[in-house]
Amino acid sequence: MQDHRDVERLIQMTLDCGLQIHRDIGPGLLESVYENVLGDRLQKLGVKVDRQKPVNIEIDGTRYSDAFRYDLLLADILLVEVKSVARLGPVHVKQTLTYIRLMNLPYGLLLNFGADTFKQGIRRVINDRFR
C-alpha cells in the first residue's frame, strides 16, 4: 500500500470510522476504548491493523528495547496515535512526528476523541524525511 492514492484512501477510511465512533460513543472515554473500537472497525473493513506493538530504537549504536509503543499501525504504512483530551497540544504532534521518524514511516494520523467535535481533533503528520 505504498501508492499515495492508497494511503489517502486508508486515511479517509480511518477518518470516516473515527467520525462515526465519535458520533456513536461521544467524547470522554479512555483512549484505549477508542483505539480498540477503531482498530476493530478497520479490521472488519479488511485493513491490516497492529496494536500496541513495542518499538526498538537505536541511538549512538546502543539498542533500546521497548522504547515506546504505538497505538495503531495500519497496513504497515500509517501510524495512528489516539488521544482523548480536551484539546491537542503541540507535544502530541511532536510525539507523533517522532514516532513516525523513528519507525521510518512517511505518514502519521493523530486523532483526538476527547474534543467536542471530531474535526477539531484531527492532525495529519508527515515525515519530511520522505520528501
Coordinates of N, CA, C and O in Angstrom, one line a residue:
M1 N 0.8 -1.2 0.0 CA 0.0 0.0 0.0 C 0.9 1.2 0.0 O 0.7 2.2 0.7
Q2 N 1.9 1.3 -0.8 CA 2.8 2.4 -0.9 C 2.3 3.6 -1.8 O 2.8 4.7 -1.7
D3 N 1.4 3.3 -2.7 CA 0.9 4.3 -3.6 C 0.2 5.4 -2.8 O -0.6 5.1 -1.9
H4 N 0.5 6.6 -3.2 CA -0.1 7.8 -2.5 C -1.6 7.7 -2.4 O -2.2 8.0 -1.4
R5 N -2.3 7.3 -3.5 CA -3.7 7.2 -3.6 C -4.2 6.2 -2.6 O -5.3 6.3 -1.9
D6 N -3.5 5.0 -2.4 CA -3.9 4.0 -1.5 C -3.8 4.5 0.0 O -4.6 4.3 0.8
V7 N -2.7 5.3 0.2 CA -2.6 5.9 1.6 C -3.7 6.9 1.8 O -4.3 6.9 2.9
E8 N -4.0 7.7 0.9 CA -5.1 8.6 1.0 C -6.5 7.9 1.3 O -7.3 8.4 2.1
R9 N -6.7 6.8 0.6 CA -7.9 6.0 0.8 C -7.9 5.5 2.3 O -8.9 5.5 2.9
L10 N -6.7 5.0 2.7 CA -6.6 4.5 4.1 C -6.9 5.6 5.1 O -7.6 5.4 6.1
I11 N -6.3 6.7 4.9 CA -6.6 7.9 5.8 C -8.0 8.2 5.8 O -8.6 8.4 6.9
Q12 N -8.7 8.3 4.6 CA -10.1 8.6 4.6 C -11.0 7.5 5.3 O -11.9 7.9 6.0
M13 N -10.6 6.3 5.1 CA -11.3 5.2 5.8 C -11.2 5.4 7.3 O -12.2 5.2 8.1
T14 N -10.0 5.7 7.7 CA -9.7 5.9 9.2 C -10.5 7.1 9.7 O -11.1 7.0 10.8
L15 N -10.5 8.2 9.0 CA -11.3 9.3 9.4 C -12.8 9.1 9.4 O -13.5 9.5 10.4
D16 N -13.3 8.4 8.4 CA -14.7 8.0 8.4 C -15.1 7.2 9.6 O -16.1 7.4 10.3
C17 N -14.3 6.2 9.9 CA -14.5 5.3 11.1 C -14.4 6.1 12.4 O -15.3 6.0 13.3
G18 N -13.4 7.0 12.5 CA -13.3 7.8 13.7 C -14.4 8.7 13.9 O -14.9 8.9 15.0
L19 N -14.9 9.4 12.8 CA -16.1 10.2 12.9 C -17.3 9.5 13.4 O -18.0 9.9 14.3
Q20 N -17.5 8.3 12.8 CA -18.7 7.5 13.3 C -18.6 7.1 14.7 O -19.5 7.1 15.5
I21 N -17.4 6.7 15.1 CA -17.1 6.3 16.5 C -17.4 7.5 17.4 O -18.1 7.4 18.5
H22 N -16.9 8.7 17.1 CA -17.2 9.9 17.9 C -18.7 10.2 18.0 O -19.2 10.6 19.0
R23 N -19.4 10.0 16.9 CA -20.8 10.2 16.9 C -21.5 9.1 17.7 O -22.5 9.4 18.5
D24 N -21.1 7.9 17.6 CA -21.7 6.8 18.3 C -21.5 6.8 19.8 O -22.4 6.6 20.6
I25 N -20.2 7.1 20.2 CA -19.8 7.0 21.6 C -19.8 8.3 22.3 O -20.1 8.5 23.5
G26 N -19.3 9.3 21.6 CA -19.1 10.6 22.1 C -17.7 10.7 22.8 O -17.0 9.7 22.9
P27 N -17.3 11.9 23.2 CA -16.1 12.1 23.9 C -16.1 11.7 25.4 O -17.2 11.5 25.9
G28 N -14.9 11.5 25.9 CA -14.8 11.4 27.4 C -14.4 10.0 27.9 O -14.2 9.8 29.1
L29 N -14.3 9.0 27.0 CA -13.8 7.7 27.5 C -12.3 7.6 27.4 O -11.6 8.5 26.8
L30 N -11.7 6.5 27.9 CA -10.3 6.3 27.8 C -9.8 6.1 26.4 O -10.6 5.6 25.6
E31 N -8.6 6.5 26.2 CA -8.0 6.3 24.8 C -8.1 4.9 24.4 O -8.4 4.6 23.2
S32 N -7.9 4.0 25.3 CA -7.9 2.5 24.9 C -9.2 2.1 24.3 O -9.2 1.2 23.4
V33 N -10.3 2.7 24.8 CA -11.6 2.3 24.2 C -11.7 2.7 22.7 O -12.0 1.9 21.9
Y34 N -11.3 4.0 22.5 CA -11.4 4.5 21.1 C -10.4 3.7 20.2 O -10.7 3.3 19.1
E35 N -9.2 3.4 20.7 CA -8.2 2.7 20.0 C -8.7 1.3 19.6 O -8.6 0.8 18.4
N36 N -9.3 0.6 20.5 CA -9.8 -0.8 20.3 C -11.0 -0.8 19.3 O -11.0 -1.6 18.4
V37 N -11.9 0.1 19.5 CA -13.1 0.2 18.6 C -12.6 0.6 17.2 O -13.1 0.0 16.2
L38 N -11.7 1.6 17.1 CA -11.2 2.0 15.7 C -10.5 0.8 15.1 O -10.7 0.5 13.9
G39 N -9.6 0.2 15.8 CA -8.9 -1.0 15.2 C -9.8 -2.1 14.8 O -9.7 -2.6 13.7
D40 N -10.8 -2.4 15.6 CA -11.8 -3.4 15.2 C -12.6 -3.1 13.9 O -12.8 -3.9 13.0
R41 N -13.0 -1.8 13.9 CA -13.8 -1.4 12.7 C -13.0 -1.4 11.4 O -13.5 -1.8 10.4
L42 N -11.7 -1.0 11.5 CA -10.9 -1.0 10.4 C -10.5 -2.4 9.9 O -10.5 -2.7 8.7
Q43 N -10.3 -3.3 10.9 CA -10.1 -4.7 10.6 C -11.3 -5.3 9.8 O -11.1 -6.1 8.9
K44 N -12.5 -5.0 10.3 CA -13.7 -5.5 9.6 C -13.8 -5.0 8.2 O -14.4 -5.6 7.3
L45 N -13.1 -3.9 7.9 CA -13.1 -3.4 6.5 C -12.0 -3.9 5.7 O -11.7 -3.6 4.6
G46 N -11.2 -4.8 6.3 CA -10.1 -5.5 5.6 C -8.7 -4.9 5.7 O -7.8 -5.3 5.0
V47 N -8.6 -3.9 6.6 CA -7.3 -3.3 6.8 C -6.5 -4.1 7.8 O -7.0 -4.5 8.9
K48 N -5.2 -4.3 7.5 CA -4.3 -4.9 8.4 C -4.0 -3.9 9.6 O -3.6 -2.8 9.3
V49 N -4.3 -4.3 10.8 CA -4.1 -3.5 12.0 C -3.2 -4.1 13.0 O -3.5 -5.2 13.4
D50 N -2.2 -3.4 13.4 CA -1.3 -3.8 14.5 C -1.6 -2.9 15.6 O -1.7 -1.7 15.4
R51 N -1.7 -3.4 16.9 CA -1.9 -2.5 18.0 C -0.9 -2.7 19.1 O -0.5 -3.8 19.4
Q52 N -0.5 -1.6 19.7 CA 0.3 -1.6 20.9 C 1.6 -2.4 20.8 O 1.9 -3.1 21.8
K53 N 2.2 -2.4 19.7 CA 3.4 -3.1 19.5 C 4.6 -2.3 20.0 O 4.7 -1.1 19.8
P54 N 5.6 -3.0 20.7 CA 6.8 -2.3 21.1 C 7.7 -2.0 20.0 O 7.8 -2.7 19.0
V55 N 8.3 -0.8 20.1 CA 9.3 -0.4 19.0 C 10.6 -0.3 19.7 O 10.8 0.4 20.7
N56 N 11.6 -0.9 19.0 CA 13.0 -0.8 19.5 C 13.7 0.3 18.7 O 13.4 0.4 17.5
I57 N 14.6 1.0 19.3 CA 15.3 2.1 18.6 C 16.8 1.9 18.9 O 17.2 1.3 19.8
E58 N 17.6 2.5 18.0 CA 19.0 2.6 18.2 C 19.5 4.0 18.2 O 19.2 4.8 17.2
I59 N 20.2 4.4 19.2 CA 20.8 5.7 19.3 C 22.2 5.6 19.6 O 22.6 4.9 20.6
D60 N 23.1 6.2 18.8 CA 24.5 6.2 19.0 C 25.1 4.7 19.2 O 25.9 4.5 20.1
G61 N 24.5 3.8 18.4 CA 25.0 2.4 18.4 C 24.4 1.6 19.6 O 24.8 0.4 19.7
T62 N 23.6 2.2 20.4 CA 23.0 1.4 21.5 C 21.5 1.2 21.2 O 20.8 2.1 20.8
R63 N 21.2 -0.1 21.4 CA 19.8 -0.5 21.1 C 18.9 -0.4 22.4 O 19.4 -0.9 23.4
Y64 N 17.8 0.2 22.2 CA 16.9 0.4 23.3 C 15.6 -0.4 23.0 O 14.9 -0.1 22.1
S65 N 15.4 -1.5 23.8 CA 14.2 -2.3 23.6 C 13.0 -1.6 24.2 O 13.1 -1.0 25.3
D66 N 11.8 -1.8 23.5 CA 10.6 -1.3 24.1 C 10.7 0.2 24.4 O 10.2 0.7 25.4
A67 N 11.3 1.0 23.5 CA 11.5 2.4 23.7 C 10.1 3.1 23.8 O 9.9 4.1 24.5
F68 N 9.1 2.6 23.0 CA 7.8 3.1 23.1 C 6.9 2.1 22.4 O 7.3 1.2 21.8
R69 N 5.6 2.3 22.6 CA 4.6 1.5 21.9 C 3.6 2.4 21.2 O 3.2 3.4 21.7
Y70 N 3.4 2.1 19.9 CA 2.4 2.9 19.2 C 1.0 2.4 19.4 O 0.8 1.3 19.9
D71 N 0.0 3.2 19.1 CA -1.4 2.8 19.3 C -1.8 1.9 18.2 O -2.1 0.7 18.4
L72 N -1.8 2.4 16.9 CA -2.2 1.6 15.8 C -1.2 1.8 14.6 O -0.8 2.9 14.4
L73 N -0.9 0.7 13.9 CA -0.2 0.8 12.7 C -1.1 0.1 11.6 O -1.4 -1.1 11.7
L74 N -1.5 0.9 10.6 CA -2.4 0.4 9.6 C -1.6 0.1 8.3 O -0.9 0.9 7.8
A75 N -1.8 -1.2 7.8 CA -1.3 -1.6 6.6 C 0.3 -1.4 6.5 O 0.8 -1.2 5.4
D76 N 0.9 -1.4 7.6 CA 2.4 -1.2 7.7 C 2.9 0.1 7.2 O 4.1 0.3 7.0
I77 N 2.0 1.1 7.0 CA 2.4 2.4 6.5 C 1.9 3.6 7.2 O 2.5 4.7 7.2
L78 N 0.7 3.5 7.9 CA 0.1 4.6 8.5 C 0.0 4.4 10.0 O -0.6 3.5 10.5
L79 N 0.7 5.3 10.8 CA 0.7 5.3 12.2 C -0.5 6.1 12.7 O -0.7 7.2 12.2
V80 N -1.3 5.6 13.6 CA -2.4 6.3 14.2 C -2.2 6.4 15.7 O -2.1 5.4 16.4
E81 N -2.1 7.6 16.2 CA -2.0 7.9 17.6 C -3.3 8.4 18.1 O -3.9 9.3 17.5
V82 N -3.9 7.7 19.1 CA -5.2 8.1 19.6 C -5.1 8.8 20.9 O -4.3 8.4 21.8
K83 N -5.8 9.9 21.0 CA -5.8 10.7 22.2 C -7.3 10.9 22.7 O -8.2 10.8 21.9
S84 N -7.5 11.2 23.9 CA -8.8 11.5 24.5 C -8.6 12.6 25.5 O -8.6 12.4 26.7
V85 N -8.3 13.8 24.9 CA -8.0 15.0 25.8 C -8.9 16.2 25.3 O -9.4 16.1 24.2
A86 N -9.1 17.1 26.2 CA -10.0 18.3 25.8 C -9.4 19.0 24.6 O -10.2 19.4 23.7
R87 N -8.1 19.1 24.5 CA -7.5 19.9 23.3 C -6.1 19.3 23.1 O -5.4 19.1 24.0
L88 N -5.8 19.1 21.8 CA -4.5 18.6 21.4 C -3.5 19.8 21.7 O -3.8 20.9 21.4
G89 N -2.3 19.4 22.1 CA -1.2 20.4 22.2 C -0.1 20.1 21.3 O 0.0 19.0 20.7
P90 N 0.8 21.0 21.2 CA 2.0 20.8 20.3 C 2.8 19.5 20.6 O 3.3 18.9 19.8
V91 N 2.8 19.1 21.9 CA 3.5 17.9 22.3 C 2.9 16.7 21.7 O 3.7 15.7 21.4
H92 N 1.6 16.7 21.5 CA 1.0 15.5 20.8 C 1.5 15.3 19.4 O 1.7 14.2 18.9
V93 N 1.5 16.4 18.7 CA 2.0 16.4 17.3 C 3.5 16.0 17.2 O 3.9 15.2 16.4
K94 N 4.3 16.6 18.1 CA 5.7 16.3 18.2 C 5.9 14.8 18.5 O 6.8 14.1 17.9
Q95 N 5.1 14.2 19.4 CA 5.2 12.8 19.7 C 5.0 12.0 18.5 O 5.7 11.0 18.2
T96 N 3.9 12.3 17.8 CA 3.6 11.5 16.6 C 4.6 11.6 15.5 O 5.0 10.6 14.9
L97 N 5.2 12.8 15.3 CA 6.2 13.0 14.4 C 7.5 12.2 14.7 O 8.1 11.6 13.9
T98 N 7.8 12.3 16.0 CA 9.0 11.5 16.5 C 8.8 10.0 16.2 O 9.7 9.3 15.8
Y99 N 7.6 9.5 16.5 CA 7.3 8.1 16.3 C 7.5 7.7 14.8 O 8.1 6.7 14.5
I100 N 6.9 8.5 13.9 CA 7.0 8.1 12.5 C 8.4 8.2 12.0 O 8.8 7.4 11.1
R101 N 9.2 9.2 12.5 CA 10.6 9.3 12.1 C 11.4 8.1 12.6 O 12.1 7.5 11.9
L102 N 11.2 7.7 13.9 CA 11.9 6.6 14.4 C 11.5 5.3 13.8 O 12.3 4.3 13.7
M103 N 10.3 5.2 13.3 CA 9.8 4.0 12.7 C 10.0 4.0 11.2 O 9.7 3.0 10.5
N104 N 10.6 5.1 10.7 CA 10.8 5.3 9.3 C 9.5 5.1 8.4 O 9.5 4.4 7.4
L105 N 8.5 5.8 8.9 CA 7.2 5.8 8.2 C 6.9 7.2 7.6 O 7.3 8.2 8.2
P106 N 6.3 7.3 6.5 CA 6.0 8.6 5.9 C 4.9 9.4 6.5 O 4.9 10.6 6.4
Y107 N 3.9 8.6 7.1 CA 2.7 9.3 7.5 C 2.2 8.9 8.9 O 2.4 7.8 9.3
G108 N 1.6 9.9 9.6 CA 1.0 9.6 10.9 C -0.3 10.4 10.9 O -0.5 11.4 10.2
L109 N -1.2 9.9 11.7 CA -2.5 10.5 11.9 C -2.7 10.6 13.4 O -2.6 9.6 14.1
L110 N -3.0 11.8 13.9 CA -3.2 12.0 15.3 C -4.7 12.3 15.4 O -5.2 13.2 14.8
L111 N -5.4 11.4 16.2 CA -6.9 11.5 16.3 C -7.2 11.7 17.8 O -6.9 10.9 18.6
N112 N -7.9 12.8 18.1 CA -8.3 13.1 19.4 C -9.9 12.9 19.6 O -10.6 13.7 19.0
F113 N -10.2 12.0 20.3 CA -11.7 11.7 20.5 C -12.2 12.5 21.7 O -13.4 12.3 22.0
G114 N -11.4 13.3 22.4 CA -11.9 14.0 23.5 C -12.4 15.4 23.2 O -13.1 16.0 24.1
A115 N -12.2 15.9 22.0 CA -12.7 17.2 21.6 C -14.2 17.2 21.4 O -14.8 16.1 21.2
D116 N -14.8 18.3 21.5 CA -16.3 18.5 21.3 C -16.7 17.9 19.9 O -17.7 17.3 19.8
T117 N -15.9 18.2 18.9 CA -16.2 17.7 17.5 C -15.0 16.9 17.1 O -13.8 17.2 17.5
F118 N -15.2 15.9 16.3 CA -14.1 15.0 15.9 C -13.1 15.8 15.0 O -11.9 15.7 15.0
K119 N -13.7 16.7 14.1 CA -12.9 17.5 13.2 C -11.8 18.3 14.0 O -10.7 18.5 13.5
Q120 N -12.1 18.8 15.1 CA -11.2 19.6 15.9 C -10.0 18.8 16.4 O -8.9 19.3 16.6
G121 N -10.1 17.5 16.4 CA -9.1 16.6 16.9 C -8.3 15.8 15.9 O -7.7 14.8 16.2
I122 N -8.3 16.3 14.6 CA -7.6 15.6 13.6 C -6.3 16.3 13.2 O -6.4 17.5 12.9
R123 N -5.2 15.6 13.2 CA -4.0 16.2 12.7 C -3.3 15.2 11.8 O -3.0 14.1 12.2
R124 N -2.9 15.6 10.6 CA -2.1 14.8 9.7 C -0.7 15.1 10.0 O -0.3 16.3 10.2
V125 N 0.2 14.1 10.1 CA 1.6 14.4 10.4 C 2.4 13.7 9.3 O 2.2 12.5 9.0
I126 N 3.3 14.5 8.7 CA 4.1 14.0 7.5 C 5.5 14.0 7.9 O 6.1 15.0 8.4
N127 N 6.2 12.9 7.7 CA 7.6 12.8 7.9 C 8.3 13.4 6.8 O 8.4 12.9 5.7
D128 N 8.9 14.6 7.0 CA 9.5 15.4 5.9 C 10.8 14.7 5.4 O 11.3 15.1 4.4
R129 N 11.3 13.7 6.1 CA 12.5 13.0 5.6 C 12.1 12.1 4.4 O 13.0 11.5 3.8
F130 N 10.8 12.0 4.0 CA 10.4 11.2 2.9 C 10.3 12.0 1.6 O 9.9 11.5 0.6
R131 N 10.4 13.3 1.7 CA 10.2 14.2 0.6 C 11.4 14.2 -0.3 O 12.5 14.0 0.0

